[in-house]
Amino acid sequence: MTQLISRRILYLTVCMICWINIPRACGQDVILQGFYWNTHPGDVTNTTNGGIWWDTLTLVAPQLKAAGFSTVWSPPPTKSFAGVWDMGYGLYDYFDLGTYNSKGTIRTRHGSREELDAMISAMHTNGINVMADVVLNHRGGADAQAPYQIDGFGTGYNVFNPPSTRIPSGPEDVHPTIQHPDLNPDYHNRIFFEDVCHFNESDAFPPTNPDGTAGNWFFGAPTICGSHGDSLIMWGRWLIGNVGFDELRLDAVKHVDPWFIKKFLIESKNGAQPFAIGESFEYTPSNLVNYWSQVEAPANSGGVKNAKMSLFDFPLRAALKTVLNNGSGSADLYNTLGNAGLVWGTSMGGFDVVTWLESHDTDRTGYIQDGSGCAIPFGGTCLKLHTEPDHDPIILDKEDMGYPFLMAAEGRPVVFWKDWYWFGMSDDIGWQMALRQSTATGTSDHIQNMAGNWPNTAPYDADNNGGNMFALRRNGLSSGVSDGMILGLNDHPSKEGAVWVNTPFTDKYLKDYSDGYLFVTTKASATDTRALIKAQPRDYSWWSVTGLYPKQPGTPASHFTMAATPGGCPHFIALRAADAPNLIVNGAPIAAGDEVAVKNAAGQVAGIGRIGQSFRWDGTHDMLIEVLGSTGGMTSGESFRIFVFDQSANQEVEIGTVQYAASGASFTFHPDRPNSPNRNGNFSTFSVTTTAQGSYACEGISRILAFNTQVAVNQTFCAADQADQPAYGDGWQSGDNG
């Protein structure tokens, strides 16, 4: 008992050290939208000083690092016309980031300049880029009225004298102007406040740096901007070079001339241009491609840099919403998702596209001032939850179908704040991010030649040719050796679906890394690469070669290193938490934090135990080991050698004696699975029947009843599980052959 207690105390200490030193994911590209419409000032914080939003982001920076996000997209940082009640899109003073007393406040809705700086520093400390939301199209909250430059358009609120004294402006800076004597869409119309004219007067050369010194154009000879356009370019350079933002999200680019966007991006930094996304609220793919092409057209006028800009994939979001919000399953997946979006439907590539399901524009439930009471008191602020009329969210199966599609597809995906923090999707999305990083590589295809050779009777879906079943292939970078994948989507509300599809693999066994299927394999043909891909009702499956061990950044790496070649045939070995008293490691029952693996006769690791997405025993859920038969793995009939890594002793030890359940014995398996709508009920615990015992057999299923690292196992079993136990001696093995 003393030994057991000491092991567990040491384990807790080790766990705390591991949690503090979570490694950052390499190569991850997922963006978190770090806000929502009308944010609650504190949201996930519990402070009592008003709960500034920048403080919220500072607090969660380590969590975002642990999850593997590469970038947090932050709300507009500038002072806007409604002060603390403005999310920043009614931009007033470009250079007031919470410094000057105007619009009834010093801080913006999101906080002070000092709090903004602290947030950016915290993100950088955690290896996360910060994306600034930049408003170039319009300006609000003018200080005075004046007639527009063109007769017939009357007088407007178009005179700006901001407290920062930077970028004052008047009627000559907003449409209509002498240069553009109209309010014609898309670039001159006043749909949001006063519409900024970027090409007025003559180009201000040489440009002026934010500190007042003379500047340079990085692009080359200055061309066709004007004083206001030049000033905005220098403001963008200030946000990157002085404030410390790393990436840019450009608001409402549909209403800004692409030539100005080109200039703004090229001039934003001396050297490599920051990653930038343009928001064009446009659902016609050809219009999006036309705009993007103009921005990325080769530089001229002696320029030395070309602009690079991605676009939000509005057409793809519309297609996914059509499928997801139709819970009846009557949507035609083949015709709705096939060739949907900018990657499959246009000439744009994955590096030019940002995919998303939700944003502050589509989910407009947030907090506003409560004039009739204090529904949600928080510090000195009275707020109430309010939904605006243009609220248009996806309400069904985001984590079971929507986010899996984004994480499998080409394009850089965005995760919405409320989906991660409010709606409990972080477990699902976090695992999908890990799968994306490890397997969703190479070019992609919507698999069109699907063969529905699957029983057309209940409980299976009778329409397997694209109506309810959809498949997406990523072709991998290793010629089908260790990456690439197939995503299966099934929108039928009650029936399983399955289709035969061509995969990136040849003569390889595949498993479902979503854990929608356990103790199940499929095989890619040795002649035509086809494999049977299944998916549960209203769910996804994620198929790739066996023997991969993807992990989230916050998950400690396994002590064991897999030696077997991916794609070998698996033999499944189950260890149940109910049997823990009989799983003896160094004289005490297996403890939380211990790891289990199987080696072959040559001492090579052929399978590593997993509980959900962790390699460590947790004492609550059952563990599954998938032992591969392949190069570096097992041969038919070869006996398993079971090894345990004793976490507290920092010692790897081979099991001396093992007892297996008899072949044909049924048992229940209780896995660790994400708590999402379609993965509960019969998926939380299910029945399995053994087909083998202590030696390797392709697609065999074994269950370990007891083991001991030192001495023979006694005959005492867990009383609560007595019905599952075979008679003593069934499947018994001893000695060093495990």
mmCIF file of N, CA and C in Angstrom, residues 144 185 210 297 444 486 527 682:
data_model
loop_
_atom_site.group_PDB
_atom_site.id
_atom_site.type_symbol
_atom_site.label_atom_id
_atom_site.label_comp_id
_atom_site.label_asym_id
_atom_site.label_seq_id
_atom_site.Cartn_x
_atom_site.Cartn_y
_atom_site.Cartn_z
ATOM 1 N N ALA A 144 -18.381 66.867 -36.961
ATOM 2 C CA ALA A 144 -19.125 68.006 -37.499
ATOM 3 C C ALA A 144 -19.690 67.654 -38.863
ATOM 4 N N PRO A 185 -22.213 51.494 -56.348
ATOM 5 C CA PRO A 185 -21.566 50.296 -55.808
ATOM 6 C C PRO A 185 -20.582 49.740 -56.830
ATOM 7 N N PRO A 210 4.700 56.870 -38.660
ATOM 8 C CA PRO A 210 3.884 57.271 -37.512
ATOM 9 C C PRO A 210 4.589 58.235 -36.558
ATOM 10 N N ALA A 297 -2.954 40.258 -58.861
ATOM 11 C CA ALA A 297 -2.324 40.481 -60.161
ATOM 12 C C ALA A 297 -0.906 41.000 -59.954
ATOM 13 N N SER A 444 -6.938 17.520 -52.596
ATOM 14 C CA SER A 444 -8.194 16.927 -52.149
ATOM 15 C C SER A 444 -9.110 16.654 -53.328
ATOM 16 N N ILE A 486 -9.502 9.646 -45.741
ATOM 17 C CA ILE A 486 -10.837 9.713 -46.327
ATOM 18 C C ILE A 486 -11.792 10.169 -45.232
ATOM 19 N N THR A 527 -5.376 -3.925 -55.689
ATOM 20 C CA THR A 527 -5.415 -3.739 -57.145
ATOM 21 C C THR A 527 -5.974 -2.392 -57.571
ATOM 22 N N ASN A 682 -25.595 4.205 -27.229
ATOM 23 C CA ASN A 682 -24.979 2.908 -27.465
ATOM 24 C C ASN A 682 -23.487 3.018 -27.743
#
